[in-house]
Amino acid sequence: MTVRRDFKEPARCRPDLLIGTEELFTAAREQLVRGGSVLLHGPAGIGKSTVLRSLAAEYSGTAGTVLRCSATESESHLPFLALADLLGLVVDEVAGRLPAAQRTALESALTGRGESTLQRDGLALRLAVLSVLRALAAEGPVLIVADDLQWLDPASAELLGFAARRLGDTPVQLLCAVRTDGQEYDRHLRALPPDSLAVRLNPLSRTQVSELLSRRGYTGLPRSTVRDIHRTSGGNPLFALELGRALTENPARPRPGEPLPVPTSLRALVLNRLEMLSDEARRTLLVASAGARPTLALLHSAGRDNAEAETAQAAALGLLATEPEGPAVRFAHPLISAALYAEAPAQERRAAHAALSTAASDPIERARHLALATTGTDPEVAAQLAEAATQARDRGAPSVAASLGLLAARHTPADTVPGPDERRLQAAEDAITAGEVELARDIAREVLTRVTVPADRVRAWMVVIESAGQALGDVDAVFPQALADAGDDPRLLALVHYQLAWRGLVVQGDFAEGREQAAHAAQLAARAGDRSTELLALAFQAQTETLMGHPDAPATINRALTEPQDPQVACHHNGPGLTRFRWLLMSDQLAEARTTVTALLREVRRRGMVESEVHFLRLVAETELRSGHCGRALDLARESLRLARDSGIGEVASALLTSFAEAAGGDVDRALALAREAADHAEVDGDQMYVSRALAALGHAQLVAGDAPGAVRSLRRVRELELGLGITDPARGRWHGDLAEALVATGELAEAQDLVTVTREHALRLRREGVLAVLDRAEALVRAARGQHEAALGQLTSAQDRLAKLGYGLEEARAAFALATLRTRRPGPTSYDEAARLFRRCRALPWLRQVEAATVPPPAEPAAVPVLALDALDGLAAMERQVAALVMEGATNREIAGRLFISVKTVEATLTRVYRKLGIRSRVDIVRLAAGRRTP
């Protein structure tokens, strides 16, 4: 027997093993639940065996018999070996039920005695395998688990396929995995029943690779390194983990511009094919691996005269996948290129780069190759690299500029101007722009160990502070050192005081302190002639004054928008452009706000400003959400969150905005989870402003979910935090209407009215028309609860009309919903049609479900589930009990699927089993159980 231990004792299903395969896992599980078979396929290392074991561990408990085998390449020539693995331990239990001829043939095949063959005993053997499976299935469902189906010996594969095609309704299921390596998987389906589901496992995204590495303990890798791991591994989880392990064990990082080191464990996967290449073909492939975008023309220019024949040879060995319609030379997998480069001697690598330094057409690419072909310092090479970095920066490629800047620093002699550390600091600032904050921080910290010039030290401290993001409390000790290094230089002091303004807001939660520091920074920068820092400080001052409702806010905004402007600062996420956008959004000018922020997003994308892109993408989503375009807002918010998590920038802000978008147009449970996640992270960072905003998102999601008491708790804390921060402009978070509505739902009418009255005073003073309309909607609910129905109807109608004119589509729909709900309390016909139409127009699915629920007549009897119903559910499996309980609550199949994170088909299949176990026929019978009545 060659059954491996991990197949005898399947591992439990662990979420960290299924990163990136959750949807595929669910599809496969649903197929198994329906009684079908599953074939997992994909290249080596993609995670097939992991998913196979997880599925087997989860599903084998429902099977009476589990048969397992895992074939290996070295044993694939041994006939009937897989059959022996599958049936060797169970054949004795059913052998007595087989006809003599079948029993003899099967015994001979399994034991190796008698030299049984398919040619001689073919029919008897085929029928014997089929008979054994049917006999086992007669005692309970059978699950066959087979890994590495491609190594199954041909005899066993033929017998298994014969039986699988003839099992029919016999309760025998197959769960198999096969390596395809780009080949067709259809032929492997012949070993499975006709209706089997083929599931292809795909490469992981960069975010998923990052999560995988983190969960396996490789947490010290910079995001730029994770990006390189994803690119080199091609998203293959096995390759990514091996690369991560190698980097963790060898702390010496690859130099700028060089590919990742490839561990021996991965080189072995491709080196055997590389050894079949001629020496000249291998040199040609080395040049291709060193190039950024290799083509046949580039290889010719680099001196590889026989490039066509040599790349054809490599393609025949599966090393290259040249494009049939184009000149590109593409490696079959990025790992092949990386392994080839890693295996080459240093002298050959430099020769390849030297050839490319003259062959490449792009000046940036030529400079990079020149640097990698040169050893030691060289001022001319350094100058070319610095110029290339400038070009990359101007093209909107700050990540490339950072890499080139580090190369320039490496080749810069110590006694030149600018010196190597100045170039490193420029590279660090480029890395900040590109969102590579870990790289930037590490460069700055290294520079600080050497430099003594105050300007360079303050510049480095600014990079350290910027790299902290919202967690400014983590770098609190930096500020006194930066002030000491700045001395009495107004330009340097302006930089430090601008960061102190952020510290006052984020760490101290004091808007007045932040405003004072920003105003001081603006004055210092103006005295020093530093317009860029002055503009940033004025923009910060204007933002704080706006949120405080300060009377100087309009004047400060005008100062921030006055010429001359710095193009880089103008589109920065903390620059004057953002200040203008926020003013427009808070002043109910939605169309102009959308135009402004869309232009900003376009510009920062052109410049490669990743951090600003994250923020502006989120702000476009916020604008669409306020306009009632919930579907569009949800797509943009999710994109912003993906980018934020990928770059490690603005995660809290993107998570809380995505929570609002999910509550409006997506999944309310996900909205709750995202809001809680954002609040927890903001608490850890000590960022009171974002704690407030995250709790506002949580309170809103709780209100949409029907948890009014929870919404009251969350939003009361928001009110306390904003009072402490000094925020008086209700257009900042627009949570006041939600809190008032939740207070009405919990019967706290006096507090709701007080909140409306106080907030209205600020909104009237600041002319926030949208806020005033929402407050009128909330006050109408207070009046309705006090029995003032006519006044409430009139106020709601007016609020809906004003919200429609201002362009607040979702708020308009909520007013229409409140109107319809209020009219149900009065005699005469009632219709939710208008509210449903408006919610559909907004694609506000959670709200639309509330409308649908409101139109369902209330149950004639109490909704509580009596003891009889609970007793009846005792014999059900956990999933079956959950589904049945939700049916008792009146949930539809789609609602059940959404709440349990399963598909509608799975709900239907589960209900079928529930009906059978409870001896009932329909959902109505389950409801009768809930009502305490027996079914006929």
PDB file of C-alpha atoms in Angstrom, residues 313-472:
ATOM      1  CA  GLN A 313      14.547  25.858 -29.573  1.00  0.00           C
ATOM      2  CA  ALA A 314      13.569  27.271 -26.173  1.00  0.00           C
ATOM      3  CA  ALA A 315       9.904  27.375 -27.155  1.00  0.00           C
ATOM      4  CA  ALA A 316      10.049  23.714 -28.204  1.00  0.00           C
ATOM      5  CA  LEU A 317      11.284  22.871 -24.700  1.00  0.00           C
ATOM      6  CA  GLY A 318       8.405  24.812 -23.149  1.00  0.00           C
ATOM      7  CA  LEU A 319      10.623  27.604 -21.842  1.00  0.00           C
ATOM      8  CA  LEU A 320       9.238  30.356 -24.074  1.00  0.00           C
ATOM      9  CA  ALA A 321       5.754  31.182 -25.261  1.00  0.00           C
ATOM     10  CA  THR A 322       6.478  33.540 -28.136  1.00  0.00           C
ATOM     11  CA  GLU A 323       3.528  35.507 -29.435  1.00  0.00           C
ATOM     12  CA  PRO A 324       2.468  34.131 -32.847  1.00  0.00           C
ATOM     13  CA  GLU A 325       1.129  37.524 -33.955  1.00  0.00           C
ATOM     14  CA  GLY A 326       3.872  39.738 -32.552  1.00  0.00           C
ATOM     15  CA  PRO A 327       7.590  40.162 -31.981  1.00  0.00           C
ATOM     16  CA  ALA A 328       7.533  39.766 -28.185  1.00  0.00           C
ATOM     17  CA  VAL A 329       9.622  37.066 -26.532  1.00  0.00           C
ATOM     18  CA  ARG A 330       7.724  35.855 -23.477  1.00  0.00           C
ATOM     19  CA  PHE A 331       8.840  33.261 -20.950  1.00  0.00           C
ATOM     20  CA  ALA A 332       6.338  30.493 -20.280  1.00  0.00           C
ATOM     21  CA  HIS A 333       6.477  31.448 -16.589  1.00  0.00           C
ATOM     22  CA  PRO A 334       8.239  34.370 -14.852  1.00  0.00           C
ATOM     23  CA  LEU A 335      10.046  31.867 -12.641  1.00  0.00           C
ATOM     24  CA  ILE A 336      11.930  30.496 -15.645  1.00  0.00           C
ATOM     25  CA  SER A 337      13.343  33.946 -16.372  1.00  0.00           C
ATOM     26  CA  ALA A 338      14.238  34.506 -12.711  1.00  0.00           C
ATOM     27  CA  ALA A 339      15.878  31.059 -12.342  1.00  0.00           C
ATOM     28  CA  LEU A 340      17.874  31.523 -15.534  1.00  0.00           C
ATOM     29  CA  TYR A 341      19.153  34.916 -14.364  1.00  0.00           C
ATOM     30  CA  ALA A 342      19.905  33.648 -10.844  1.00  0.00           C
ATOM     31  CA  GLU A 343      21.877  30.673 -12.195  1.00  0.00           C
ATOM     32  CA  ALA A 344      24.057  32.764 -14.518  1.00  0.00           C
ATOM     33  CA  PRO A 345      27.527  33.824 -13.314  1.00  0.00           C
ATOM     34  CA  ALA A 346      27.855  37.513 -12.389  1.00  0.00           C
ATOM     35  CA  GLN A 347      30.198  38.160 -15.307  1.00  0.00           C
ATOM     36  CA  GLU A 348      27.651  36.821 -17.825  1.00  0.00           C
ATOM     37  CA  ARG A 349      24.893  38.922 -16.251  1.00  0.00           C
ATOM     38  CA  ARG A 350      26.985  42.083 -16.592  1.00  0.00           C
ATOM     39  CA  ALA A 351      27.750  41.188 -20.209  1.00  0.00           C
ATOM     40  CA  ALA A 352      24.015  40.826 -20.923  1.00  0.00           C
ATOM     41  CA  HIS A 353      23.288  44.213 -19.343  1.00  0.00           C
ATOM     42  CA  ALA A 354      26.177  45.822 -21.228  1.00  0.00           C
ATOM     43  CA  ALA A 355      24.751  44.591 -24.512  1.00  0.00           C
ATOM     44  CA  LEU A 356      21.289  45.878 -23.596  1.00  0.00           C
ATOM     45  CA  SER A 357      22.635  49.266 -22.469  1.00  0.00           C
ATOM     46  CA  THR A 358      23.252  50.109 -26.120  1.00  0.00           C
ATOM     47  CA  ALA A 359      20.490  48.004 -27.695  1.00  0.00           C
ATOM     48  CA  ALA A 360      17.504  49.296 -25.706  1.00  0.00           C
ATOM     49  CA  SER A 361      15.634  52.189 -27.314  1.00  0.00           C
ATOM     50  CA  ASP A 362      14.265  53.732 -24.117  1.00  0.00           C
ATOM     51  CA  PRO A 363      16.761  56.043 -22.328  1.00  0.00           C
ATOM     52  CA  ILE A 364      15.498  54.939 -18.916  1.00  0.00           C
ATOM     53  CA  GLU A 365      16.017  51.291 -19.807  1.00  0.00           C
ATOM     54  CA  ARG A 366      19.479  52.016 -21.230  1.00  0.00           C
ATOM     55  CA  ALA A 367      20.514  53.761 -18.017  1.00  0.00           C
ATOM     56  CA  ARG A 368      19.306  50.860 -15.880  1.00  0.00           C
ATOM     57  CA  HIS A 369      21.297  48.334 -17.903  1.00  0.00           C
ATOM     58  CA  LEU A 370      24.359  50.563 -17.835  1.00  0.00           C
ATOM     59  CA  ALA A 371      24.198  50.647 -14.043  1.00  0.00           C
ATOM     60  CA  LEU A 372      23.853  46.864 -13.763  1.00  0.00           C
ATOM     61  CA  ALA A 373      26.766  46.381 -16.131  1.00  0.00           C
ATOM     62  CA  THR A 374      29.035  48.698 -14.114  1.00  0.00           C
ATOM     63  CA  THR A 375      30.875  47.896 -10.908  1.00  0.00           C
ATOM     64  CA  GLY A 376      32.011  50.504  -8.385  1.00  0.00           C
ATOM     65  CA  THR A 377      31.352  54.246  -8.453  1.00  0.00           C
ATOM     66  CA  ASP A 378      31.253  56.192 -11.698  1.00  0.00           C
ATOM     67  CA  PRO A 379      30.064  59.834 -11.763  1.00  0.00           C
ATOM     68  CA  GLU A 380      29.025  59.681 -15.430  1.00  0.00           C
ATOM     69  CA  VAL A 381      26.935  56.563 -14.895  1.00  0.00           C
ATOM     70  CA  ALA A 382      25.440  58.124 -11.759  1.00  0.00           C
ATOM     71  CA  ALA A 383      24.512  61.285 -13.665  1.00  0.00           C
ATOM     72  CA  GLN A 384      22.823  59.284 -16.420  1.00  0.00           C
ATOM     73  CA  LEU A 385      20.847  57.342 -13.821  1.00  0.00           C
ATOM     74  CA  ALA A 386      19.784  60.519 -12.006  1.00  0.00           C
ATOM     75  CA  GLU A 387      18.594  61.992 -15.311  1.00  0.00           C
ATOM     76  CA  ALA A 388      16.710  58.761 -16.069  1.00  0.00           C
ATOM     77  CA  ALA A 389      15.071  58.976 -12.631  1.00  0.00           C
ATOM     78  CA  THR A 390      13.912  62.516 -13.442  1.00  0.00           C
ATOM     79  CA  GLN A 391      12.430  61.320 -16.722  1.00  0.00           C
ATOM     80  CA  ALA A 392      10.640  58.463 -14.956  1.00  0.00           C
ATOM     81  CA  ARG A 393       9.252  60.906 -12.391  1.00  0.00           C
ATOM     82  CA  ASP A 394       7.999  63.205 -15.153  1.00  0.00           C
ATOM     83  CA  ARG A 395       6.364  60.239 -16.899  1.00  0.00           C
ATOM     84  CA  GLY A 396       4.387  59.413 -13.763  1.00  0.00           C
ATOM     85  CA  ALA A 397       6.477  56.382 -12.766  1.00  0.00           C
ATOM     86  CA  PRO A 398       7.767  57.263  -9.264  1.00  0.00           C
ATOM     87  CA  SER A 399       8.464  53.608  -8.407  1.00  0.00           C
ATOM     88  CA  VAL A 400      10.852  53.382 -11.364  1.00  0.00           C
ATOM     89  CA  ALA A 401      12.335  56.745 -10.367  1.00  0.00           C
ATOM     90  CA  ALA A 402      13.008  55.426  -6.855  1.00  0.00           C
ATOM     91  CA  SER A 403      14.756  52.336  -8.218  1.00  0.00           C
ATOM     92  CA  LEU A 404      16.882  54.396 -10.588  1.00  0.00           C
ATOM     93  CA  GLY A 405      17.662  56.893  -7.838  1.00  0.00           C
ATOM     94  CA  LEU A 406      19.032  54.136  -5.626  1.00  0.00           C
ATOM     95  CA  LEU A 407      21.155  52.876  -8.499  1.00  0.00           C
ATOM     96  CA  ALA A 408      22.416  56.419  -9.029  1.00  0.00           C
ATOM     97  CA  ALA A 409      23.330  56.699  -5.345  1.00  0.00           C
ATOM     98  CA  ARG A 410      25.239  53.419  -5.486  1.00  0.00           C
ATOM     99  CA  HIS A 411      27.392  54.679  -8.353  1.00  0.00           C
ATOM    100  CA  THR A 412      27.856  58.232  -6.951  1.00  0.00           C
ATOM    101  CA  PRO A 413      31.294  58.978  -5.437  1.00  0.00           C
ATOM    102  CA  ALA A 414      31.170  60.271  -1.872  1.00  0.00           C
ATOM    103  CA  ASP A 415      32.832  63.622  -2.659  1.00  0.00           C
ATOM    104  CA  THR A 416      30.496  64.770  -5.473  1.00  0.00           C
ATOM    105  CA  VAL A 417      27.538  67.161  -5.460  1.00  0.00           C
ATOM    106  CA  PRO A 418      24.828  66.039  -5.209  1.00  0.00           C
ATOM    107  CA  GLY A 419      26.171  63.297  -2.980  1.00  0.00           C
ATOM    108  CA  PRO A 420      24.945  59.698  -2.685  1.00  0.00           C
ATOM    109  CA  ASP A 421      22.731  60.403   0.353  1.00  0.00           C
ATOM    110  CA  GLU A 422      21.007  63.315  -1.371  1.00  0.00           C
ATOM    111  CA  ARG A 423      20.132  60.951  -4.203  1.00  0.00           C
ATOM    112  CA  ARG A 424      18.946  58.356  -1.696  1.00  0.00           C
ATOM    113  CA  LEU A 425      16.623  60.907  -0.115  1.00  0.00           C
ATOM    114  CA  GLN A 426      15.193  61.790  -3.522  1.00  0.00           C
ATOM    115  CA  ALA A 427      14.635  58.074  -4.097  1.00  0.00           C
ATOM    116  CA  ALA A 428      12.886  57.849  -0.709  1.00  0.00           C
ATOM    117  CA  GLU A 429      10.567  60.724  -1.637  1.00  0.00           C
ATOM    118  CA  ASP A 430       9.800  59.024  -4.954  1.00  0.00           C
ATOM    119  CA  ALA A 431       9.044  55.811  -3.048  1.00  0.00           C
ATOM    120  CA  ILE A 432       6.572  57.736  -0.826  1.00  0.00           C
ATOM    121  CA  THR A 433       4.832  59.034  -3.961  1.00  0.00           C
ATOM    122  CA  ALA A 434       4.700  55.504  -5.360  1.00  0.00           C
ATOM    123  CA  GLY A 435       3.182  54.157  -2.151  1.00  0.00           C
ATOM    124  CA  GLU A 436       6.255  52.112  -1.198  1.00  0.00           C
ATOM    125  CA  VAL A 437       6.370  53.481   2.328  1.00  0.00           C
ATOM    126  CA  GLU A 438       8.471  50.703   3.886  1.00  0.00           C
ATOM    127  CA  LEU A 439      11.220  51.230   1.321  1.00  0.00           C
ATOM    128  CA  ALA A 440      11.103  54.997   1.863  1.00  0.00           C
ATOM    129  CA  ARG A 441      11.315  54.654   5.651  1.00  0.00           C
ATOM    130  CA  ASP A 442      14.238  52.229   5.455  1.00  0.00           C
ATOM    131  CA  ILE A 443      16.182  54.552   3.135  1.00  0.00           C
ATOM    132  CA  ALA A 444      15.567  57.563   5.391  1.00  0.00           C
ATOM    133  CA  ARG A 445      16.582  55.701   8.546  1.00  0.00           C
ATOM    134  CA  GLU A 446      19.808  54.561   6.869  1.00  0.00           C
ATOM    135  CA  VAL A 447      20.638  58.099   5.720  1.00  0.00           C
ATOM    136  CA  LEU A 448      20.050  59.469   9.230  1.00  0.00           C
ATOM    137  CA  THR A 449      22.820  57.241  10.580  1.00  0.00           C
ATOM    138  CA  ARG A 450      25.361  59.201   8.475  1.00  0.00           C
ATOM    139  CA  VAL A 451      24.318  62.692   7.435  1.00  0.00           C
ATOM    140  CA  THR A 452      24.997  65.778   9.529  1.00  0.00           C
ATOM    141  CA  VAL A 453      23.728  68.551   7.230  1.00  0.00           C
ATOM    142  CA  PRO A 454      20.510  69.958   8.858  1.00  0.00           C
ATOM    143  CA  ALA A 455      18.603  70.218   5.569  1.00  0.00           C
ATOM    144  CA  ASP A 456      19.281  66.569   4.752  1.00  0.00           C
ATOM    145  CA  ARG A 457      18.403  65.421   8.265  1.00  0.00           C
ATOM    146  CA  VAL A 458      15.080  67.283   8.305  1.00  0.00           C
ATOM    147  CA  ARG A 459      14.327  65.967   4.840  1.00  0.00           C
ATOM    148  CA  ALA A 460      14.954  62.439   6.094  1.00  0.00           C
ATOM    149  CA  TRP A 461      12.789  63.005   9.188  1.00  0.00           C
ATOM    150  CA  MET A 462       9.935  64.151   6.930  1.00  0.00           C
ATOM    151  CA  VAL A 463      10.157  60.864   5.026  1.00  0.00           C
ATOM    152  CA  VAL A 464      10.013  58.912   8.307  1.00  0.00           C
ATOM    153  CA  ILE A 465       6.932  60.881   9.396  1.00  0.00           C
ATOM    154  CA  GLU A 466       5.227  60.546   6.002  1.00  0.00           C
ATOM    155  CA  SER A 467       5.844  56.800   5.978  1.00  0.00           C
ATOM    156  CA  ALA A 468       3.937  56.454   9.276  1.00  0.00           C
ATOM    157  CA  GLY A 469       0.671  57.401   7.555  1.00  0.00           C
ATOM    158  CA  GLN A 470      -2.151  57.777  10.076  1.00  0.00           C
ATOM    159  CA  ALA A 471      -0.093  56.126  12.844  1.00  0.00           C
ATOM    160  CA  LEU A 472       1.677  59.377  13.744  1.00  0.00           C
TER     161      LEU A 472
END
